[in-house]
mmCIF file of N, CA and C in Angstrom:
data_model
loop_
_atom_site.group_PDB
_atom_site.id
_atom_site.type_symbol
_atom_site.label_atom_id
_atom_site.label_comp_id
_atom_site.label_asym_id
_atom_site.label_seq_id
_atom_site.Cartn_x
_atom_site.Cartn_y
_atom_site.Cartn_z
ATOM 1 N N UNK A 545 -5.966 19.163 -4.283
ATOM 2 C CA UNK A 545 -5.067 18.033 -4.124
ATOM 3 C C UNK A 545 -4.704 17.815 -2.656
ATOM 4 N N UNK A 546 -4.336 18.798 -2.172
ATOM 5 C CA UNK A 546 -3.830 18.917 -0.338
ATOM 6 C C UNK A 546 -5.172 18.014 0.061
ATOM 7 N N UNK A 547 -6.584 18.427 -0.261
ATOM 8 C CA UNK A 547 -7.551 17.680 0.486
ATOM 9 C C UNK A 547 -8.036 16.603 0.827
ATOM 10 N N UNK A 548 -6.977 15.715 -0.561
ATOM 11 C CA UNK A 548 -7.371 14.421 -0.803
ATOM 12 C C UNK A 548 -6.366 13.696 0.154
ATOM 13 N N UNK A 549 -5.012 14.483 0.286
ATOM 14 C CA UNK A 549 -3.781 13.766 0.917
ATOM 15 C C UNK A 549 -4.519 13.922 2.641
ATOM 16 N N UNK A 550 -5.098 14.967 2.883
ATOM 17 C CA UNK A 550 -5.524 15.181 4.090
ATOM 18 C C UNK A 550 -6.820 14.399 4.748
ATOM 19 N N UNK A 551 -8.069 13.851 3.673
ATOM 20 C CA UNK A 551 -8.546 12.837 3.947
ATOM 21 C C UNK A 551 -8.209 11.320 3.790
ATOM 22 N N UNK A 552 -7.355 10.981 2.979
ATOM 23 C CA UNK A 552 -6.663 9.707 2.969
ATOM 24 C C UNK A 552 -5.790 9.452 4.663
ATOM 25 N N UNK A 553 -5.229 10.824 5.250
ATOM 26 C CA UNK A 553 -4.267 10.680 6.419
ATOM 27 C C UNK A 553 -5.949 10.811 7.683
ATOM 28 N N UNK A 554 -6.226 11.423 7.157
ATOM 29 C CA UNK A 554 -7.611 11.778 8.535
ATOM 30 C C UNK A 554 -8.309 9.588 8.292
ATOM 31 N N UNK A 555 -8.064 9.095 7.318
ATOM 32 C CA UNK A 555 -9.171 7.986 7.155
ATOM 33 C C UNK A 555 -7.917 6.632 8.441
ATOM 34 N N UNK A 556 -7.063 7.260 7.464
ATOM 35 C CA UNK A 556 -5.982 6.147 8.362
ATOM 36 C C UNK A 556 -5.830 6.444 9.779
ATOM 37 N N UNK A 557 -5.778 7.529 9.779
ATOM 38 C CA UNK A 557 -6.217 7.767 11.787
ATOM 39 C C UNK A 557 -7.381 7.411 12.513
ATOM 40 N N UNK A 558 -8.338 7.372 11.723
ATOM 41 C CA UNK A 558 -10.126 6.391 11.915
ATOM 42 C C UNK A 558 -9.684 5.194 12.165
ATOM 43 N N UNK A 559 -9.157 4.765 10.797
ATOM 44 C CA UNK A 559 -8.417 2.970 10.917
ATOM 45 C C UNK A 559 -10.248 3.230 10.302
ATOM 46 N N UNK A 560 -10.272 3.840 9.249
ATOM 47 C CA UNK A 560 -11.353 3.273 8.272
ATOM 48 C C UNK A 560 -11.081 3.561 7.203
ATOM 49 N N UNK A 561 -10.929 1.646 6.565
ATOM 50 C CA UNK A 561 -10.545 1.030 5.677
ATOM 51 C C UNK A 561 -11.749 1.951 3.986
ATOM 52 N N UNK A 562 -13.198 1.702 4.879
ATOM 53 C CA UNK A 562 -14.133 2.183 3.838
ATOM 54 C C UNK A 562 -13.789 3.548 3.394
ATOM 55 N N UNK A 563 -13.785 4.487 4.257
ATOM 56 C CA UNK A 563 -13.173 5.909 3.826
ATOM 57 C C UNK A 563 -12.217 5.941 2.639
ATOM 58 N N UNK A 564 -10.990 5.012 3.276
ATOM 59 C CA UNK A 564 -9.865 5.307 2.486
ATOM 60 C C UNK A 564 -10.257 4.764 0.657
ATOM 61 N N UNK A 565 -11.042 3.441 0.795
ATOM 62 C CA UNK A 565 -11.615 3.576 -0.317
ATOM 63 C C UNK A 565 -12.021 3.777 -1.193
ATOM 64 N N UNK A 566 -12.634 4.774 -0.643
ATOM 65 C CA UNK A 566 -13.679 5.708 -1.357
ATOM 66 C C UNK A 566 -12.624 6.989 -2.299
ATOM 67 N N UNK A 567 -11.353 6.660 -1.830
ATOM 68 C CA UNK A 567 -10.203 7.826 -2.518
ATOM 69 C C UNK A 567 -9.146 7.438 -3.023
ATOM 70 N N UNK A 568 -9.391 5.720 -3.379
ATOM 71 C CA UNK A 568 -8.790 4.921 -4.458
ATOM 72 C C UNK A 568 -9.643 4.553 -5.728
ATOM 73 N N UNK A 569 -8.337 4.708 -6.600
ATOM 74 C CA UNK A 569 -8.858 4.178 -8.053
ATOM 75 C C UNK A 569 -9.011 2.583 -7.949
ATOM 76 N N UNK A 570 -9.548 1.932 -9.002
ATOM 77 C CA UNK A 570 -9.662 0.770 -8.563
ATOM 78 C C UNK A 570 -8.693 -0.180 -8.628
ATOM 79 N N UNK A 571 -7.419 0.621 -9.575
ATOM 80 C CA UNK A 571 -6.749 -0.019 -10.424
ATOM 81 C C UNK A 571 -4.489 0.660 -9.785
ATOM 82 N N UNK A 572 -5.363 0.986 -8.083
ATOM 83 C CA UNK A 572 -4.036 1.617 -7.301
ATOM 84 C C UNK A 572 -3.184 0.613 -7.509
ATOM 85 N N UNK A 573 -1.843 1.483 -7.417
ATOM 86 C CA UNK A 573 -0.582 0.569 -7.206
ATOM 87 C C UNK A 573 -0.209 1.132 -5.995
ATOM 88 N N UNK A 574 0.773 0.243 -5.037
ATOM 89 C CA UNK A 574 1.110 0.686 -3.940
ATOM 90 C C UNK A 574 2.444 -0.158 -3.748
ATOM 91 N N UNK A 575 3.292 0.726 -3.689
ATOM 92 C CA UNK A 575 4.610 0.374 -3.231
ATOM 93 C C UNK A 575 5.319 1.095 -2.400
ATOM 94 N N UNK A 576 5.964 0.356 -1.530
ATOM 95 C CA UNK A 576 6.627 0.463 -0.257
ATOM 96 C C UNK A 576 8.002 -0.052 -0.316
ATOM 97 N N UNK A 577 8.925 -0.495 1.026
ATOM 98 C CA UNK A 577 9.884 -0.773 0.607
ATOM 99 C C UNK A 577 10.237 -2.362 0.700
ATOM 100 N N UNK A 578 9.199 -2.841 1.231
ATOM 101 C CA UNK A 578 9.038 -4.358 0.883
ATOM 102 C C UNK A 578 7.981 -5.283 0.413
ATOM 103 N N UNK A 579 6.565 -4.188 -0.320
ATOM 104 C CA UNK A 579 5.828 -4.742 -1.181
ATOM 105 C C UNK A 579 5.299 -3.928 -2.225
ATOM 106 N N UNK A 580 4.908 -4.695 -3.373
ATOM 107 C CA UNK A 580 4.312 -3.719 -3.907
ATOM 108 C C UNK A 580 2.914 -4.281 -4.186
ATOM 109 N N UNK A 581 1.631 -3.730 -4.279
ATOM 110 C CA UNK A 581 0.508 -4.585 -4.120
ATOM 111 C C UNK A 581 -0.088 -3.508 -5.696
ATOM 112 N N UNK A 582 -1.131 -4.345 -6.167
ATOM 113 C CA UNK A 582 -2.024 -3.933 -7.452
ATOM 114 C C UNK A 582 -3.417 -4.272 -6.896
ATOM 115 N N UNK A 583 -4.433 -2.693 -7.224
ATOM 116 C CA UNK A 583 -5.578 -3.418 -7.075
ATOM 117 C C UNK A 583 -6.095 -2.875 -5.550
ATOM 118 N N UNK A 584 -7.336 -2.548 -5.943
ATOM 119 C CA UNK A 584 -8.253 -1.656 -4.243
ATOM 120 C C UNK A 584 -8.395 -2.607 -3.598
ATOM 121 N N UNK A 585 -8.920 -3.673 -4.127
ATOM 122 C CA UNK A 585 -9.179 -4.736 -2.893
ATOM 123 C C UNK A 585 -7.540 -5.553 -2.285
ATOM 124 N N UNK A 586 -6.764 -5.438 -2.739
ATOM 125 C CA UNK A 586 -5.480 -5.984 -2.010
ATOM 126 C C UNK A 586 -4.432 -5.132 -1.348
ATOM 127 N N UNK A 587 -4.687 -3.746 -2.144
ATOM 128 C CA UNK A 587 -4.011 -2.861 -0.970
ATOM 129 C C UNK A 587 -5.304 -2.588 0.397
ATOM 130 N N UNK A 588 -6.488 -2.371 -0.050
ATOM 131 C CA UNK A 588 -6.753 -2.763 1.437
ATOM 132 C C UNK A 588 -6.954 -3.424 2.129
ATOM 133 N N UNK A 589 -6.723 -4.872 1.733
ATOM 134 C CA UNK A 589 -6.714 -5.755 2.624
ATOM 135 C C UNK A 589 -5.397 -5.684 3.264
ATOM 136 N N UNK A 590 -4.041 -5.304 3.093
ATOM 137 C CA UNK A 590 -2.972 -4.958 3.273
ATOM 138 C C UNK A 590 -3.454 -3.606 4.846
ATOM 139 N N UNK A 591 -3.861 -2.522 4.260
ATOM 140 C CA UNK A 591 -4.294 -1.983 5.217
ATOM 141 C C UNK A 591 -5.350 -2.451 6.402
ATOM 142 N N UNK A 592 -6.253 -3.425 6.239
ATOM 143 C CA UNK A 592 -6.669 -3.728 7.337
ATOM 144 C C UNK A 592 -5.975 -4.702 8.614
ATOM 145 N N UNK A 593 -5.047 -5.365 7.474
ATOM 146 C CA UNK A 593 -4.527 -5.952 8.318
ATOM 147 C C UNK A 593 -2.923 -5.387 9.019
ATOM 148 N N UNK A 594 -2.776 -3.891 9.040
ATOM 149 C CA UNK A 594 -2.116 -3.262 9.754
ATOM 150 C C UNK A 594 -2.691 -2.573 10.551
ATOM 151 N N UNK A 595 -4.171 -2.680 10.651
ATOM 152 C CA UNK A 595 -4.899 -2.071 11.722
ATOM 153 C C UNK A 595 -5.173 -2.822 12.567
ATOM 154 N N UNK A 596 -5.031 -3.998 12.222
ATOM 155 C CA UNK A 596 -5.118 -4.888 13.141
ATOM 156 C C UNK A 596 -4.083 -5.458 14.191
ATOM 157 N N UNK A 597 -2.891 -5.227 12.854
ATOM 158 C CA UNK A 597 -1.759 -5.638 13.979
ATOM 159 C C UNK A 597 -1.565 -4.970 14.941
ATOM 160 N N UNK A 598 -1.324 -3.183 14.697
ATOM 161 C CA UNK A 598 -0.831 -1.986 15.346
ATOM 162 C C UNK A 598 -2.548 -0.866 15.517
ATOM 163 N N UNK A 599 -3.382 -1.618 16.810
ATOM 164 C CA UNK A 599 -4.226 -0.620 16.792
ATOM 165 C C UNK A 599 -4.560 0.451 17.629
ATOM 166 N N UNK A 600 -2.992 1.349 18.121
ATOM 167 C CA UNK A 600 -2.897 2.339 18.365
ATOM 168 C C UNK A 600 -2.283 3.258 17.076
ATOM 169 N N UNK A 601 -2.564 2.334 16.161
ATOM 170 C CA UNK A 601 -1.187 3.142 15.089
ATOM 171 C C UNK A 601 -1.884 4.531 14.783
ATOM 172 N N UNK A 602 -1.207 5.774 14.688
ATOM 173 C CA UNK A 602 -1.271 7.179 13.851
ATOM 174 C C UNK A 602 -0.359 7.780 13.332
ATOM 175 N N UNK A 603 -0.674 8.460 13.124
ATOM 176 C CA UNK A 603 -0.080 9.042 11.327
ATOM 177 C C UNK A 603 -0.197 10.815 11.937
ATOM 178 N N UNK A 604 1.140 11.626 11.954
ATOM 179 C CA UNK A 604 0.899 13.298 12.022
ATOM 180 C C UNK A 604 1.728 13.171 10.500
ATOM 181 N N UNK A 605 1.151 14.278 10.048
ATOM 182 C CA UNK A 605 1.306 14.958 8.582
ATOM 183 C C UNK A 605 2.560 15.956 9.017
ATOM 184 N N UNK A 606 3.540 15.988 8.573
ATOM 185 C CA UNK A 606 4.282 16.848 8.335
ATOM 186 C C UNK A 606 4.680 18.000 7.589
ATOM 187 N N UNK A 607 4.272 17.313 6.262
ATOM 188 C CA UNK A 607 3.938 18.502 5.467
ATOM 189 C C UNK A 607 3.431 17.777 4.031
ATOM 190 N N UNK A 608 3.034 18.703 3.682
ATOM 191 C CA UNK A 608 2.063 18.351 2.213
ATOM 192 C C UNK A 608 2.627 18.952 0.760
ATOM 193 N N UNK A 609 2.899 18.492 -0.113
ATOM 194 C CA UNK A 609 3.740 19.379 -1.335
ATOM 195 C C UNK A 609 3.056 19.261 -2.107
ATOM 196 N N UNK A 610 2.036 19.723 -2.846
ATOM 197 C CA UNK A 610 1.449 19.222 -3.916
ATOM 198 C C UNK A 610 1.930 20.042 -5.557
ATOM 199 N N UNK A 611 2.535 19.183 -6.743
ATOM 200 C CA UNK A 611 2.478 18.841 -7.506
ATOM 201 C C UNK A 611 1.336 18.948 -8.974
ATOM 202 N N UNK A 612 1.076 20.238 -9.350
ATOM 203 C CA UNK A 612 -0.142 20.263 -9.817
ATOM 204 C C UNK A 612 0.323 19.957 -11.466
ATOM 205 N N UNK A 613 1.485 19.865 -11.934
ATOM 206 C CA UNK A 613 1.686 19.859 -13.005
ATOM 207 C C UNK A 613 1.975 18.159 -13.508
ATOM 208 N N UNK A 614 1.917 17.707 -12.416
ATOM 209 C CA UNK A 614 2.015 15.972 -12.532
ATOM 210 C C UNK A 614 1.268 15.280 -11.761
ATOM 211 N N UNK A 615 0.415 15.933 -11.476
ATOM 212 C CA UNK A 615 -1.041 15.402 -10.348
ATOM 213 C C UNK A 615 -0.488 14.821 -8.860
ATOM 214 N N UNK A 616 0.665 15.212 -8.679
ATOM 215 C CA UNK A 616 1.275 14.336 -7.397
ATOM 216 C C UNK A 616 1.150 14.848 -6.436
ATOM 217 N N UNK A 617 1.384 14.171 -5.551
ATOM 218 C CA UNK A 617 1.132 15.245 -3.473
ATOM 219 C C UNK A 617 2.779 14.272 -3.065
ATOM 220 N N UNK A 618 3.013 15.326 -2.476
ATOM 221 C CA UNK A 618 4.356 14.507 -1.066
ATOM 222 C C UNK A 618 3.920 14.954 -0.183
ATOM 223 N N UNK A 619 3.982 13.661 0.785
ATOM 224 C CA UNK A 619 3.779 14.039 1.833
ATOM 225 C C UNK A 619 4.779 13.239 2.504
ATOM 226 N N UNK A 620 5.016 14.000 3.757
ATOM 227 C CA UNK A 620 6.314 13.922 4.957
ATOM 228 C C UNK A 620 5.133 13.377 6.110
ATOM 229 N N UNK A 621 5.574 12.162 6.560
ATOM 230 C CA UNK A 621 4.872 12.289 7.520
ATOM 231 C C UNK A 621 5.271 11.075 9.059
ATOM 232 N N UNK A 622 4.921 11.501 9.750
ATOM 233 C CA UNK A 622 5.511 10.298 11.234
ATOM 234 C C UNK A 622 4.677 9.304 11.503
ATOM 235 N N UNK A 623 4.713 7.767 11.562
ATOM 236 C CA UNK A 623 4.098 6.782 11.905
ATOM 237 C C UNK A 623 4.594 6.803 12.959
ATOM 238 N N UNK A 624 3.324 6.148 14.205
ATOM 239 C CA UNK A 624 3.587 6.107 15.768
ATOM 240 C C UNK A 624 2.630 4.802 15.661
ATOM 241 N N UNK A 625 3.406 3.824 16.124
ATOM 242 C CA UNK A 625 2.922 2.156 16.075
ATOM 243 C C UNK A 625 2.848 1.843 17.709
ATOM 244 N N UNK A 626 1.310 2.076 18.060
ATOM 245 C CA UNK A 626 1.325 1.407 19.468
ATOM 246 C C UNK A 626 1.867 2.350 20.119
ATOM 247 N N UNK A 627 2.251 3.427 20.197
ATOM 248 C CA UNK A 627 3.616 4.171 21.191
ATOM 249 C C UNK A 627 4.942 3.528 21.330
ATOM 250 N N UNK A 628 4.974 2.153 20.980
ATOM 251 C CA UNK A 628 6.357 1.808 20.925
ATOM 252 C C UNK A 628 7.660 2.135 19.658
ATOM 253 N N UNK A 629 7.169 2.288 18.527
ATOM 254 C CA UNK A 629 8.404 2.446 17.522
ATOM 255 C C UNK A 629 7.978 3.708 16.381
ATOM 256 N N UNK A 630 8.696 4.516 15.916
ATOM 257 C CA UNK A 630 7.976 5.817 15.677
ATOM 258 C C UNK A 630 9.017 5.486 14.362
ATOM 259 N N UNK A 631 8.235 6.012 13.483
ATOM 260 C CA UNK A 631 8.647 5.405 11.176
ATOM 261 C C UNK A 631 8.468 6.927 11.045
ATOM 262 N N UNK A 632 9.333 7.520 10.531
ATOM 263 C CA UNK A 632 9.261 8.532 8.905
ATOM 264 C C UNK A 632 9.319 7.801 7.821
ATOM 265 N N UNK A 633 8.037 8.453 6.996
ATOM 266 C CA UNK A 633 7.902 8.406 5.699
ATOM 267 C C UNK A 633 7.472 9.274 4.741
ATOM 268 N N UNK A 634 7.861 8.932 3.259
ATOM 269 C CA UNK A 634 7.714 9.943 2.647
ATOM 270 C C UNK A 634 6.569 9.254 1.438
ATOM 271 N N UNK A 635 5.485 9.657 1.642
ATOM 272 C CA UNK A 635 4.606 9.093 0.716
ATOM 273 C C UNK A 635 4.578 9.770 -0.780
ATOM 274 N N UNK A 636 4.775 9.545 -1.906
ATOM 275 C CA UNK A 636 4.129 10.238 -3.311
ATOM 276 C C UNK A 636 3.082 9.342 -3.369
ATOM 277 N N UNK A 637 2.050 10.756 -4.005
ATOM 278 C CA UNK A 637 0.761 10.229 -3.894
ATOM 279 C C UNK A 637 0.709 10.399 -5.510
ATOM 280 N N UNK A 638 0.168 9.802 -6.006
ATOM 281 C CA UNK A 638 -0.390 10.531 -7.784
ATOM 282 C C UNK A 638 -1.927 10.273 -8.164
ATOM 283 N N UNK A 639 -2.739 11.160 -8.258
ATOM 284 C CA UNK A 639 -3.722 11.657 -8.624
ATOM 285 C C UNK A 639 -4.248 11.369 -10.148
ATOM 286 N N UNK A 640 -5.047 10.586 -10.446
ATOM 287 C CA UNK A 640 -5.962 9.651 -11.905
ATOM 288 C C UNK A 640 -6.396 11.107 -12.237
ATOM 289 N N UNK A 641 -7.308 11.533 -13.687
ATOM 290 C CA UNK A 641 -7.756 12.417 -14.198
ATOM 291 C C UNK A 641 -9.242 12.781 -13.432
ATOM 292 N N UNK A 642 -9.454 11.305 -12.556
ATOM 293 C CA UNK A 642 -10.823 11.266 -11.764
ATOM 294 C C UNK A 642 -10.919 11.864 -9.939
ATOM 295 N N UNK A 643 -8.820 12.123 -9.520
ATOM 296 C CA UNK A 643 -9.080 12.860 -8.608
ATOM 297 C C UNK A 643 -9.033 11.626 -7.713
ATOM 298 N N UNK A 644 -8.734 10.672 -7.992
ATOM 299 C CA UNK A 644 -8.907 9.434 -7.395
ATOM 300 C C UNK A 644 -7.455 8.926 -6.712
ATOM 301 N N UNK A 645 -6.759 8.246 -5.948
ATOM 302 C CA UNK A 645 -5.229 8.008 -5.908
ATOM 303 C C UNK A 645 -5.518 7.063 -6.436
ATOM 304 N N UNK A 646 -4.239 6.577 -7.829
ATOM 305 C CA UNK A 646 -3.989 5.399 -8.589
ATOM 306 C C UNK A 646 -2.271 5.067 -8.330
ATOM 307 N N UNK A 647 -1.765 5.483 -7.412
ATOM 308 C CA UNK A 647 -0.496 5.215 -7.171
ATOM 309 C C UNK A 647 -0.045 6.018 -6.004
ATOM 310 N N UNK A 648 0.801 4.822 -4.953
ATOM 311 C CA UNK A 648 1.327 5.496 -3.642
ATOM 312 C C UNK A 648 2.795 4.673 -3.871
ATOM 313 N N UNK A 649 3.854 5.599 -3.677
ATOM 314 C CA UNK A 649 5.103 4.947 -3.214
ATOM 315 C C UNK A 649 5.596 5.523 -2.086
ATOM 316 N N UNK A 650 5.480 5.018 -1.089
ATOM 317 C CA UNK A 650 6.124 5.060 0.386
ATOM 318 C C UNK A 650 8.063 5.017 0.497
ATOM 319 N N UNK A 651 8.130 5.598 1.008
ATOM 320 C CA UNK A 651 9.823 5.098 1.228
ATOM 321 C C UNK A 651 10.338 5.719 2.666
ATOM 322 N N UNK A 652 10.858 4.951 2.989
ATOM 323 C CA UNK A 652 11.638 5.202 4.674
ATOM 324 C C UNK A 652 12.579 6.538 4.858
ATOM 325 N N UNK A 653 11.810 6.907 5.416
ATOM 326 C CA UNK A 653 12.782 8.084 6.179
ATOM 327 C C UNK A 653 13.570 7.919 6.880
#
């Protein structure tokens, strides 16, 4: 489980959209604290177009909790946008029977 949270954070530091892909279900939900999106192709279009806005943006992992009895990962982690404005967040990740992420809820640190 740690490996999947650790290539989903390694794909978003690429700022590759295809990677991250490849470790969604097709059928992800993604909620944050001002959207919630359904669906691989609209959360990443969501993600590309934050790579676009912010393309110094990275992501350090803080820490990883994984959840084996409810397929979930937390992760703690610091957004750095451009070098100008620095986000904590706390991602739950939840894990499909396929190992796949079918649900992210983000919330502000």
């Amino acid at each position: 489980m740690e490996s999947i949270a650790k290539q989903y954070f390694y794909a978003w530091n690429q700022h590759c959209s295809k990677d991250i892909g490849k470790l969604l279900a097709d059928d992800i939900q993604f909620k944050d604290w001002n959207i919630l999106v359904k669906g691989k192709k609209e959360f990443l279009d969501i993600i590309n177009n934050i790579f676009i806005a912010y393309e110094d943006l990275n992501i350090k992992v803080l820490s990883i909790v994984p959840s084996y009895k409810t397929n979930k990962i937390i992760c703690e982690i610091k957004m750095n946008f451009d070098n100008k404005e620095t986000l904590f967040v706390v991602n739950i990740i939840k894990l499909n029977n396929d190992k796949k992420i079918s649900y992210i809820h983000a919330f502000r640190g």
